Tab-separated table of N, CA and C in Angstrom:
chain	number	residue	atom	x	y	z
A	1	MET	N	-8.981	-20.634	-7.957
A	1	MET	CA	-9.067	-19.259	-7.869
A	1	MET	C	-10.087	-18.756	-6.940
A	2	LYS	N	-11.182	-19.569	-6.894
A	2	LYS	CA	-12.258	-19.099	-5.906
A	2	LYS	C	-11.637	-19.168	-4.590
A	3	LYS	N	-10.816	-19.981	-4.317
A	3	LYS	CA	-10.019	-19.996	-3.011
A	3	LYS	C	-9.436	-18.755	-2.456
A	4	TYR	N	-9.113	-18.115	-3.454
A	4	TYR	CA	-8.417	-16.604	-3.363
A	4	TYR	C	-9.447	-15.408	-3.563
A	5	THR	N	-10.751	-15.625	-3.479
A	5	THR	CA	-11.692	-14.510	-3.831
A	5	THR	C	-11.469	-13.466	-2.979
A	6	THR	N	-11.352	-13.710	-1.540
A	6	THR	CA	-11.179	-12.667	-0.507
A	6	THR	C	-10.077	-11.899	-0.747
A	7	GLU	N	-8.936	-12.730	-1.003
A	7	GLU	CA	-7.574	-11.881	-1.301
A	7	GLU	C	-7.779	-11.070	-2.464
A	8	ILE	N	-8.248	-11.465	-3.473
A	8	ILE	CA	-8.283	-10.710	-4.741
A	8	ILE	C	-9.190	-9.438	-4.429
A	9	LYS	N	-10.304	-9.687	-3.810
A	9	LYS	CA	-11.200	-8.424	-3.552
A	9	LYS	C	-10.454	-7.461	-2.699
A	10	TRP	N	-9.772	-7.747	-1.635
A	10	TRP	CA	-9.145	-6.790	-0.848
A	10	TRP	C	-7.811	-6.229	-1.252
A	11	GLY	N	-7.296	-6.932	-2.248
A	11	GLY	CA	-6.206	-6.498	-3.085
A	11	GLY	C	-6.615	-5.279	-3.954
A	12	LEU	N	-7.664	-5.402	-4.555
A	12	LEU	CA	-8.434	-4.500	-5.435
A	12	LEU	C	-8.869	-3.407	-4.552
A	13	ILE	N	-9.374	-3.619	-3.440
A	13	ILE	CA	-9.782	-2.501	-2.511
A	13	ILE	C	-8.616	-1.683	-2.087
A	14	PHE	N	-7.440	-2.372	-1.734
A	14	PHE	CA	-6.187	-1.653	-1.185
A	14	PHE	C	-5.624	-0.795	-2.536
A	15	VAL	N	-5.854	-1.252	-3.696
A	15	VAL	CA	-5.386	-0.463	-4.884
A	15	VAL	C	-6.187	0.845	-4.879
A	16	ALA	N	-7.585	0.541	-4.835
A	16	ALA	CA	-8.423	1.786	-4.880
A	16	ALA	C	-8.223	2.612	-3.709
A	17	MET	N	-7.740	2.265	-2.591
A	17	MET	CA	-7.453	3.062	-1.509
A	17	MET	C	-6.158	3.696	-1.803
A	18	MET	N	-5.252	3.238	-2.416
A	18	MET	CA	-4.146	3.830	-2.681
A	18	MET	C	-4.195	5.005	-3.782
A	19	LEU	N	-4.967	4.830	-4.868
A	19	LEU	CA	-5.435	5.794	-5.646
A	19	LEU	C	-6.082	6.947	-5.112
A	20	ALA	N	-6.841	6.649	-4.264
A	20	ALA	CA	-7.604	7.656	-3.367
A	20	ALA	C	-6.757	8.505	-2.556
A	21	TRP	N	-5.772	7.759	-1.969
A	21	TRP	CA	-4.763	8.530	-1.054
A	21	TRP	C	-3.960	9.451	-1.980
A	22	MET	N	-3.502	8.955	-3.235
A	22	MET	CA	-2.694	9.697	-4.089
A	22	MET	C	-3.450	11.020	-4.498
A	23	THR	N	-4.667	10.869	-4.690
A	23	THR	CA	-5.583	12.105	-5.056
A	23	THR	C	-5.583	12.940	-3.860
A	24	PHE	N	-5.782	12.483	-2.633
A	24	PHE	CA	-5.828	13.243	-1.380
A	24	PHE	C	-4.569	14.081	-1.267
A	25	GLU	N	-3.439	13.390	-1.515
A	25	GLU	CA	-2.149	14.051	-1.488
A	25	GLU	C	-2.017	15.252	-2.444
A	26	LYS	N	-2.476	14.991	-3.704
A	26	LYS	CA	-2.471	15.929	-4.745
A	26	LYS	C	-3.349	17.106	-4.408
A	27	LEU	N	-4.663	16.654	-3.954
A	27	LEU	CA	-5.577	17.849	-3.578
A	27	LEU	C	-4.962	18.727	-2.360
A	28	ALA	N	-4.352	18.061	-1.423
A	28	ALA	CA	-3.757	18.823	-0.341
A	28	ALA	C	-2.532	19.742	-0.680
A	29	GLY	N	-1.988	19.575	-1.806
A	29	GLY	CA	-0.888	20.309	-2.331
A	29	GLY	C	0.433	19.614	-2.019
A	30	LEU	N	0.369	18.323	-1.631
A	30	LEU	CA	1.757	17.653	-1.156
A	30	LEU	C	2.505	17.383	-2.297
A	31	HIS	N	1.904	17.507	-3.421
A	31	HIS	CA	2.759	17.218	-4.755
A	31	HIS	C	3.391	18.579	-5.518
A	32	ASP	N	2.968	19.690	-4.734
A	32	ASP	CA	3.473	20.965	-5.448
A	32	ASP	C	3.547	21.881	-4.221
A	33	VAL	N	2.635	22.683	-4.023
A	33	VAL	CA	2.813	23.828	-3.117
A	33	VAL	C	3.321	23.329	-1.683
A	34	HIS	N	2.977	22.318	-1.145
A	34	HIS	CA	3.467	21.733	0.106
A	34	HIS	C	4.336	20.562	0.084
A	35	ILE	N	5.121	20.392	-1.087
A	35	ILE	CA	5.944	19.490	-1.416
A	35	ILE	C	6.900	19.128	-0.297
A	36	ASP	N	7.274	20.172	0.752
A	36	ASP	CA	8.323	20.132	1.599
A	36	ASP	C	7.637	19.074	2.712
A	37	LYS	N	6.377	19.100	2.917
A	37	LYS	CA	5.728	18.248	3.856
A	37	LYS	C	5.420	16.770	3.287
A	38	HIS	N	5.480	16.540	2.199
A	38	HIS	CA	5.238	15.230	1.509
A	38	HIS	C	5.955	14.058	2.067
A	39	PRO	N	7.325	14.291	2.334
A	39	PRO	CA	7.941	12.943	2.995
A	39	PRO	C	7.443	12.515	4.339
A	40	ILE	N	6.826	13.309	4.924
A	40	ILE	CA	6.234	13.070	6.421
A	40	ILE	C	4.912	12.758	6.211
A	41	VAL	N	4.110	13.501	5.531
A	41	VAL	CA	2.642	13.210	5.517
A	41	VAL	C	2.456	11.855	4.573
A	42	THR	N	3.117	11.571	3.740
A	42	THR	CA	2.982	10.460	2.939
A	42	THR	C	2.981	9.188	3.861
A	43	ASN	N	3.676	9.201	4.872
A	43	ASN	CA	3.619	7.995	5.695
A	43	ASN	C	2.509	7.603	6.418
A	44	LEU	N	1.642	8.526	6.499
A	44	LEU	CA	0.256	8.292	7.110
A	44	LEU	C	-0.525	7.369	6.374
A	45	ILE	N	-0.212	7.029	5.208
A	45	ILE	CA	-0.785	5.977	4.457
A	45	ILE	C	-0.794	4.581	5.131
A	46	MET	N	0.083	4.557	6.211
A	46	MET	CA	-0.056	3.294	6.890
A	46	MET	C	-1.206	3.152	7.670
A	47	ILE	N	-1.876	4.200	8.019
A	47	ILE	CA	-3.018	3.934	8.789
A	47	ILE	C	-4.255	3.325	8.079
A	48	PRO	N	-4.676	3.822	6.902
A	48	PRO	CA	-5.548	3.174	5.993
A	48	PRO	C	-5.077	1.716	5.566
A	49	ALA	N	-3.729	1.616	5.249
A	49	ALA	CA	-3.165	0.385	4.910
A	49	ALA	C	-3.445	-0.740	5.862
A	50	PHE	N	-3.081	-0.401	7.096
A	50	PHE	CA	-3.432	-1.461	8.277
A	50	PHE	C	-4.822	-1.659	8.442
A	51	LEU	N	-5.739	-0.686	8.313
A	51	LEU	CA	-7.163	-0.900	8.396
A	51	LEU	C	-7.684	-1.747	7.297
A	52	VAL	N	-7.228	-1.602	5.955
A	52	VAL	CA	-7.507	-2.444	4.863
A	52	VAL	C	-7.118	-3.970	5.217
A	53	TYR	N	-5.790	-4.152	5.611
A	53	TYR	CA	-5.421	-5.586	5.936
A	53	TYR	C	-6.123	-6.126	7.172
A	54	TYR	N	-6.557	-5.289	8.131
A	54	TYR	CA	-7.329	-5.740	9.260
A	54	TYR	C	-8.627	-6.210	8.787
A	55	LEU	N	-9.419	-5.289	8.075
A	55	LEU	CA	-10.754	-5.778	7.471
A	55	LEU	C	-10.659	-7.062	6.599
A	56	ALA	N	-9.538	-7.132	5.832
A	56	ALA	CA	-9.392	-8.296	4.860
A	56	ALA	C	-9.249	-9.536	5.692
A	57	LEU	N	-8.239	-9.584	6.585
A	57	LEU	CA	-7.966	-10.673	7.383
A	57	LEU	C	-9.131	-10.968	8.360
A	58	LYS	N	-9.797	-10.118	8.900
A	58	LYS	CA	-11.123	-10.469	9.518
A	58	LYS	C	-12.149	-10.979	8.770
A	59	GLU	N	-12.372	-10.588	7.545
A	59	GLU	CA	-13.399	-11.232	6.688
A	59	GLU	C	-13.012	-12.590	6.376
A	60	LYS	N	-11.676	-12.733	6.148
A	60	LYS	CA	-10.986	-14.184	5.657
A	60	LYS	C	-11.393	-15.081	6.812
A	61	ARG	N	-11.064	-14.608	8.147
A	61	ARG	CA	-11.077	-15.565	9.281
A	61	ARG	C	-12.715	-15.871	9.475
A	62	ASP	N	-13.435	-14.814	9.491
A	62	ASP	CA	-14.835	-15.107	9.723
A	62	ASP	C	-15.720	-15.746	8.675
A	63	LYS	N	-15.369	-15.525	7.446
A	63	LYS	CA	-16.090	-16.176	6.299
A	63	LYS	C	-15.440	-17.318	5.822
A	64	ASP	N	-14.068	-17.329	5.544
A	64	ASP	CA	-13.575	-18.617	4.915
A	64	ASP	C	-12.965	-19.534	6.051
A	65	TYR	N	-12.824	-19.024	7.196
A	65	TYR	CA	-12.261	-20.030	8.088
A	65	TYR	C	-13.259	-20.295	9.338
A	66	GLY	N	-14.463	-19.866	9.295
A	66	GLY	CA	-15.373	-20.142	10.319
A	66	GLY	C	-15.050	-19.350	11.762
A	67	GLY	N	-14.417	-18.232	11.601
A	67	GLY	CA	-14.133	-17.617	12.881
A	67	GLY	C	-12.894	-18.039	13.527
A	68	VAL	N	-12.105	-18.904	13.115
A	68	VAL	CA	-10.978	-19.508	13.557
A	68	VAL	C	-9.782	-19.172	12.443
A	69	MET	N	-8.725	-18.646	12.947
A	69	MET	CA	-7.634	-18.422	11.994
A	69	MET	C	-6.305	-18.312	12.717
A	70	SER	N	-5.303	-19.196	12.224
A	70	SER	CA	-3.972	-19.065	12.864
A	70	SER	C	-3.117	-17.969	12.407
A	71	TRP	N	-2.124	-17.613	13.020
A	71	TRP	CA	-1.228	-16.591	12.556
A	71	TRP	C	-0.834	-16.808	11.200
A	72	LYS	N	-0.398	-18.150	10.860
A	72	LYS	CA	0.015	-18.613	9.595
A	72	LYS	C	-0.919	-18.447	8.437
A	73	GLN	N	-2.173	-18.820	8.740
A	73	GLN	CA	-3.077	-18.620	7.630
A	73	GLN	C	-3.415	-17.057	7.324
A	74	GLY	N	-3.352	-16.241	8.396
A	74	GLY	CA	-3.619	-14.768	8.224
A	74	GLY	C	-2.496	-14.188	7.444
A	75	PHE	N	-1.198	-14.650	7.746
A	75	PHE	CA	-0.019	-14.175	7.172
A	75	PHE	C	-0.042	-14.588	5.641
A	76	ILE	N	-0.354	-15.791	5.365
A	76	ILE	CA	-0.616	-16.326	3.919
A	76	ILE	C	-1.526	-15.527	3.120
A	77	SER	N	-2.678	-15.358	3.752
A	77	SER	CA	-3.693	-14.551	3.113
A	77	SER	C	-3.167	-13.006	2.847
A	78	GLY	N	-2.584	-12.497	3.797
A	78	GLY	CA	-2.090	-10.975	3.597
A	78	GLY	C	-0.914	-10.979	2.564
A	79	VAL	N	-0.038	-11.987	2.536
A	79	VAL	CA	0.802	-12.043	1.502
A	79	VAL	C	0.386	-12.059	0.111
A	80	ILE	N	-0.750	-12.990	-0.123
A	80	ILE	CA	-1.468	-13.055	-1.340
A	80	ILE	C	-2.068	-11.783	-1.803
A	81	ILE	N	-2.634	-10.952	-0.624
A	81	ILE	CA	-3.206	-9.624	-1.011
A	81	ILE	C	-1.970	-8.740	-1.527
A	82	GLY	N	-0.865	-8.739	-0.903
A	82	GLY	CA	0.265	-7.993	-1.308
A	82	GLY	C	0.695	-8.417	-2.746
A	83	LEU	N	0.554	-9.693	-2.945
A	83	LEU	CA	0.956	-10.078	-4.510
A	83	LEU	C	-0.101	-9.579	-5.408
A	84	VAL	N	-1.302	-9.672	-5.160
A	84	VAL	CA	-2.427	-9.093	-5.993
A	84	VAL	C	-2.074	-7.468	-6.195
A	85	VAL	N	-1.786	-6.827	-5.082
A	85	VAL	CA	-1.338	-5.448	-5.337
A	85	VAL	C	-0.081	-5.185	-6.164
A	86	MET	N	0.907	-6.102	-6.092
A	86	MET	CA	2.139	-5.869	-6.731
A	86	MET	C	1.936	-5.999	-8.218
A	87	VAL	N	1.017	-7.136	-8.438
A	87	VAL	CA	0.622	-7.297	-9.982
A	87	VAL	C	0.032	-5.993	-10.606
A	88	ILE	N	-0.866	-5.309	-9.834
A	88	ILE	CA	-1.478	-4.130	-10.304
A	88	ILE	C	-0.731	-2.870	-10.192
A	89	THR	N	0.326	-2.904	-9.413
A	89	THR	CA	1.181	-1.666	-9.084
A	89	THR	C	1.672	-1.040	-10.350
A	90	PRO	N	2.268	-1.487	-11.386
A	90	PRO	CA	2.609	-0.838	-12.438
A	90	PRO	C	1.648	0.171	-13.086
A	91	LEU	N	0.428	-0.368	-13.193
A	91	LEU	CA	-0.823	0.222	-13.666
A	91	LEU	C	-1.164	1.413	-12.834
A	92	THR	N	-1.231	1.106	-11.379
A	92	THR	CA	-1.522	2.122	-10.425
A	92	THR	C	-0.521	3.219	-10.422
A	93	GLN	N	0.708	2.826	-10.768
A	93	GLN	CA	1.718	3.861	-10.621
A	93	GLN	C	1.706	4.760	-11.924
A	94	TYR	N	1.420	4.064	-13.018
A	94	TYR	CA	1.015	4.814	-14.432
A	94	TYR	C	-0.068	5.856	-14.121
A	95	ILE	N	-1.147	5.420	-13.528
A	95	ILE	CA	-2.425	6.240	-13.345
A	95	ILE	C	-2.070	7.438	-12.502
A	96	THR	N	-1.265	7.258	-11.372
A	96	THR	CA	-0.942	8.191	-10.383
A	96	THR	C	-0.101	9.167	-11.095
A	97	SER	N	0.938	8.783	-11.820
A	97	SER	CA	1.973	9.659	-12.301
A	97	SER	C	1.472	10.410	-13.558
A	98	THR	N	0.497	9.883	-14.272
A	98	THR	CA	0.125	10.518	-15.660
A	98	THR	C	-1.267	11.128	-15.600
A	99	ILE	N	-2.124	10.803	-14.571
A	99	ILE	CA	-3.455	11.228	-14.566
A	99	ILE	C	-3.631	12.105	-13.196
A	100	ILE	N	-3.430	11.416	-12.057
A	100	ILE	CA	-3.581	12.152	-10.897
A	100	ILE	C	-2.821	13.324	-10.619
A	101	THR	N	-1.398	12.995	-10.834
A	101	THR	CA	-0.312	14.073	-10.456
A	101	THR	C	0.622	14.061	-11.412
A	102	PRO	N	0.439	14.554	-12.617
A	102	PRO	CA	1.429	14.513	-13.759
A	102	PRO	C	2.570	15.380	-13.510
A	103	ASP	N	2.560	16.334	-12.709
A	103	ASP	CA	3.576	17.268	-12.585
A	103	ASP	C	4.576	16.947	-11.154
A	104	TYR	N	4.184	15.888	-10.572
A	104	TYR	CA	4.744	15.414	-9.330
A	104	TYR	C	6.294	15.248	-9.628
A	105	PHE	N	6.877	14.532	-10.660
A	105	PHE	CA	8.105	14.353	-10.829
A	105	PHE	C	8.987	15.531	-11.047
A	106	GLN	N	8.383	16.495	-11.915
A	106	GLN	CA	9.077	17.828	-12.198
A	106	GLN	C	9.230	18.689	-10.849
A	107	ASN	N	8.136	18.712	-10.018
A	107	ASN	CA	8.158	19.391	-8.874
A	107	ASN	C	9.152	18.792	-7.754
A	108	ALA	N	9.166	17.389	-7.588
A	108	ALA	CA	10.134	16.884	-6.788
A	108	ALA	C	11.593	17.076	-7.107
A	109	ILE	N	11.771	17.049	-8.433
A	109	ILE	CA	13.170	17.236	-8.874
A	109	ILE	C	13.565	18.588	-8.542
A	110	ALA	N	12.692	19.564	-8.924
A	110	ALA	CA	13.000	21.003	-8.557
A	110	ALA	C	13.143	21.303	-7.072
A	111	TYR	N	12.375	20.671	-6.370
A	111	TYR	CA	12.459	20.818	-4.985
A	111	TYR	C	13.738	20.345	-4.295
A	112	SER	N	14.099	19.084	-4.783
A	112	SER	CA	15.254	18.466	-4.282
A	112	SER	C	16.547	19.159	-4.692
A	113	VAL	N	16.534	19.717	-5.808
A	113	VAL	CA	17.568	20.604	-6.159
A	113	VAL	C	17.811	21.803	-5.569
A	114	GLU	N	16.587	22.539	-5.382
A	114	GLU	CA	16.605	23.848	-4.686
A	114	GLU	C	17.043	23.743	-3.312
A	115	THR	N	16.684	22.774	-2.698
A	115	THR	CA	16.977	22.699	-1.303
A	115	THR	C	18.309	21.778	-0.996
A	116	ASN	N	19.179	21.629	-2.107
A	116	ASN	CA	20.400	21.111	-2.106
A	116	ASN	C	20.323	19.579	-1.391
A	117	GLN	N	19.134	18.989	-1.543
A	117	GLN	CA	19.114	17.609	-1.181
A	117	GLN	C	19.722	16.564	-2.225
A	118	SER	N	19.713	17.111	-3.436
A	118	SER	CA	20.163	16.305	-4.483
A	118	SER	C	20.818	17.050	-5.622
A	119	THR	N	21.524	16.449	-6.495
A	119	THR	CA	21.949	17.119	-7.618
A	119	THR	C	20.847	16.818	-8.792
A	120	LEU	N	20.875	17.661	-9.813
A	120	LEU	CA	19.846	17.597	-10.926
A	120	LEU	C	19.869	16.151	-11.376
A	121	GLU	N	21.165	15.626	-11.597
A	121	GLU	CA	21.240	14.213	-12.165
A	121	GLU	C	20.582	13.098	-11.337
A	122	ALA	N	21.091	13.353	-10.053
A	122	ALA	CA	20.501	12.184	-9.113
A	122	ALA	C	18.919	12.424	-9.082
A	123	ALA	N	18.434	13.700	-8.991
A	123	ALA	CA	17.141	13.822	-8.853
A	123	ALA	C	16.413	13.233	-10.039
A	124	GLU	N	16.882	13.532	-11.139
A	124	GLU	CA	16.235	13.054	-12.320
A	124	GLU	C	16.057	11.520	-12.373
A	125	ALA	N	17.215	10.833	-12.030
A	125	ALA	CA	17.302	9.487	-11.939
A	125	ALA	C	16.369	8.824	-10.821
A	126	ASN	N	16.023	9.562	-9.829
A	126	ASN	CA	15.243	9.181	-8.757
A	126	ASN	C	13.717	9.418	-9.100
A	127	PHE	N	13.443	10.582	-9.548
A	127	PHE	CA	12.118	10.966	-9.646
A	127	PHE	C	11.588	10.859	-11.244
A	128	ASN	N	11.180	9.642	-11.576
A	128	ASN	CA	10.678	9.466	-12.848
A	128	ASN	C	9.875	8.013	-12.825
A	129	LEU	N	8.910	7.942	-13.789
A	129	LEU	CA	7.979	6.810	-13.829
A	129	LEU	C	8.698	5.404	-13.733
A	130	LYS	N	9.700	5.287	-14.573
A	130	LYS	CA	10.232	4.024	-14.550
A	130	LYS	C	10.801	3.471	-13.241
A	131	ASN	N	11.388	4.534	-12.494
A	131	ASN	CA	11.928	4.178	-11.272
A	131	ASN	C	10.943	4.036	-10.309
A	132	TYR	N	9.902	4.711	-10.297
A	132	TYR	CA	8.864	4.512	-9.235
A	132	TYR	C	7.947	3.288	-9.585
A	133	ILE	N	7.826	2.935	-10.838
A	133	ILE	CA	7.142	1.564	-11.079
A	133	ILE	C	8.118	0.375	-10.519
A	134	ILE	N	9.343	0.542	-10.785
A	134	ILE	CA	10.310	-0.486	-10.259
A	134	ILE	C	10.186	-0.649	-8.756
A	135	LEU	N	10.460	0.551	-7.974
A	135	LEU	CA	10.614	0.722	-6.689
A	135	LEU	C	9.171	0.162	-6.115
A	136	SER	N	8.177	0.676	-6.448
A	136	SER	CA	6.908	0.491	-5.982
A	136	SER	C	6.387	-1.107	-6.167
A	137	THR	N	6.858	-1.613	-7.396
A	137	THR	CA	6.523	-3.018	-7.531
A	137	THR	C	7.277	-3.954	-6.667
A	138	ILE	N	8.463	-3.575	-6.383
A	138	ILE	CA	9.471	-4.334	-5.350
A	138	ILE	C	8.847	-4.264	-4.002
A	139	SER	N	8.615	-2.963	-3.631
A	139	SER	CA	8.136	-2.615	-2.129
A	139	SER	C	6.592	-3.240	-1.842
A	140	ALA	N	5.741	-3.446	-2.859
A	140	ALA	CA	4.583	-4.018	-2.599
A	140	ALA	C	4.422	-5.081	-1.837
A	141	PRO	N	5.063	-6.151	-2.282
A	141	PRO	CA	4.933	-7.410	-1.583
A	141	PRO	C	5.672	-7.404	-0.224
A	142	ILE	N	6.861	-6.680	-0.207
A	142	ILE	CA	7.527	-6.656	1.099
A	142	ILE	C	6.687	-5.944	2.185
A	143	MET	N	6.105	-4.760	1.826
A	143	MET	CA	5.399	-4.019	2.810
A	143	MET	C	4.133	-4.849	2.978
A	144	GLY	N	3.611	-5.587	2.123
A	144	GLY	CA	2.369	-6.345	2.264
A	144	GLY	C	2.753	-7.532	3.265
A	145	ALA	N	3.759	-8.227	3.221
A	145	ALA	CA	4.247	-9.182	4.048
A	145	ALA	C	4.479	-8.761	5.573
A	146	ILE	N	4.899	-7.413	5.580
A	146	ILE	CA	5.143	-6.915	6.999
A	146	ILE	C	3.740	-6.567	7.646
A	147	THR	N	3.083	-5.896	6.811
A	147	THR	CA	1.644	-5.503	7.312
A	147	THR	C	0.845	-6.748	7.600
A	148	ALA	N	0.879	-7.888	6.647
A	148	ALA	CA	0.276	-9.112	7.054
A	148	ALA	C	0.750	-9.708	8.446
A	149	ALA	N	2.109	-9.682	8.589
A	149	ALA	CA	2.737	-10.354	9.769
A	149	ALA	C	1.950	-9.723	11.099
A	150	ILE	N	1.800	-8.365	11.007
A	150	ILE	CA	1.278	-7.655	12.129
A	150	ILE	C	-0.038	-7.866	12.245
A	151	MET	N	-0.846	-7.746	11.179
A	151	MET	CA	-2.203	-7.816	11.226
A	151	MET	C	-2.698	-9.178	11.554
A	152	ALA	N	-2.018	-10.329	11.142
A	152	ALA	CA	-2.263	-11.612	11.407
A	152	ALA	C	-2.191	-11.902	12.996
A	153	LEU	N	-1.352	-11.173	13.581
A	153	LEU	CA	-1.216	-11.276	15.048
A	153	LEU	C	-2.438	-10.666	15.687
A	154	VAL	N	-2.861	-9.673	15.023
A	154	VAL	CA	-4.296	-9.133	15.731
A	154	VAL	C	-5.429	-9.749	15.428
A	155	VAL	N	-5.471	-10.342	14.156
A	155	VAL	CA	-6.782	-10.896	13.804
A	155	VAL	C	-6.980	-12.613	14.098
A	156	ARG	N	-5.781	-13.111	14.336
A	156	ARG	CA	-5.938	-14.573	14.730
A	156	ARG	C	-6.773	-14.938	15.833
A	157	ARG	N	-7.356	-16.102	15.663
A	157	ARG	CA	-8.180	-16.471	16.718
A	157	ARG	C	-8.240	-18.104	16.831
A	158	SER	N	-8.024	-18.637	17.959
A	158	SER	CA	-8.103	-19.995	18.089
A	158	SER	C	-9.475	-20.538	18.434
A	159	ALA	N	-9.436	-21.812	17.969
A	159	ALA	CA	-10.841	-22.508	18.378
A	159	ALA	C	-11.058	-22.467	19.848
A	160	PRO	N	-12.484	-22.413	20.205
A	160	PRO	CA	-12.705	-22.329	21.737
A	160	PRO	C	-12.320	-23.725	22.326
A	161	LYS	N	-11.764	-23.616	23.495
A	161	LYS	CA	-11.305	-25.066	24.061
A	161	LYS	C	-12.729	-25.624	24.810
A	162	ALA	N	-12.654	-26.963	24.612
A	162	ALA	CA	-13.964	-27.669	25.073
A	162	ALA	C	-13.971	-27.722	26.645
A	163	THR	N	-14.981	-27.500	27.272
A	163	THR	CA	-14.924	-27.468	28.592
A	163	THR	C	-15.445	-28.902	29.010
A	164	PRO	N	-14.726	-29.316	30.214
A	164	PRO	CA	-15.073	-30.670	30.559
A	164	PRO	C	-16.461	-30.732	31.216
A	165	ALA	N	-17.160	-31.844	31.046
A	165	ALA	CA	-18.603	-31.946	31.468
A	165	ALA	C	-18.772	-32.259	32.887
């Protein structure tokens, strides 16, 4: 377990960042007054997500691998972070949906029906806690692996080549 201390730490940091982001979205009105802008603005979460992965893999490289890390090592580390996030995701989604923004599902259903984006039945099937827990739990390791693959390219570092004497 000690071998994965960095990944567990950064998985928890990622979860905290997600909860902070959901709080930001709620405070910005993206879950009610400005719900029409939510589908676009919510994608900006990629910026802090990439930053968290960058900092995590950089720490892994510098502390655990002595400043040298292959793409594969970085990718595996990032995937483990994604798995940590996945395990905590049902709780995170529950906190988001019941404490941070308890009216989001009702607002999203009403908006999608009012704008003819969905029928009431389809909107109710889409916007509910059970569906969001399932979708977010499935997407956490997938998005984590994609983010890890990209950030591992950025953070990887080879051992310095020996110079001939």
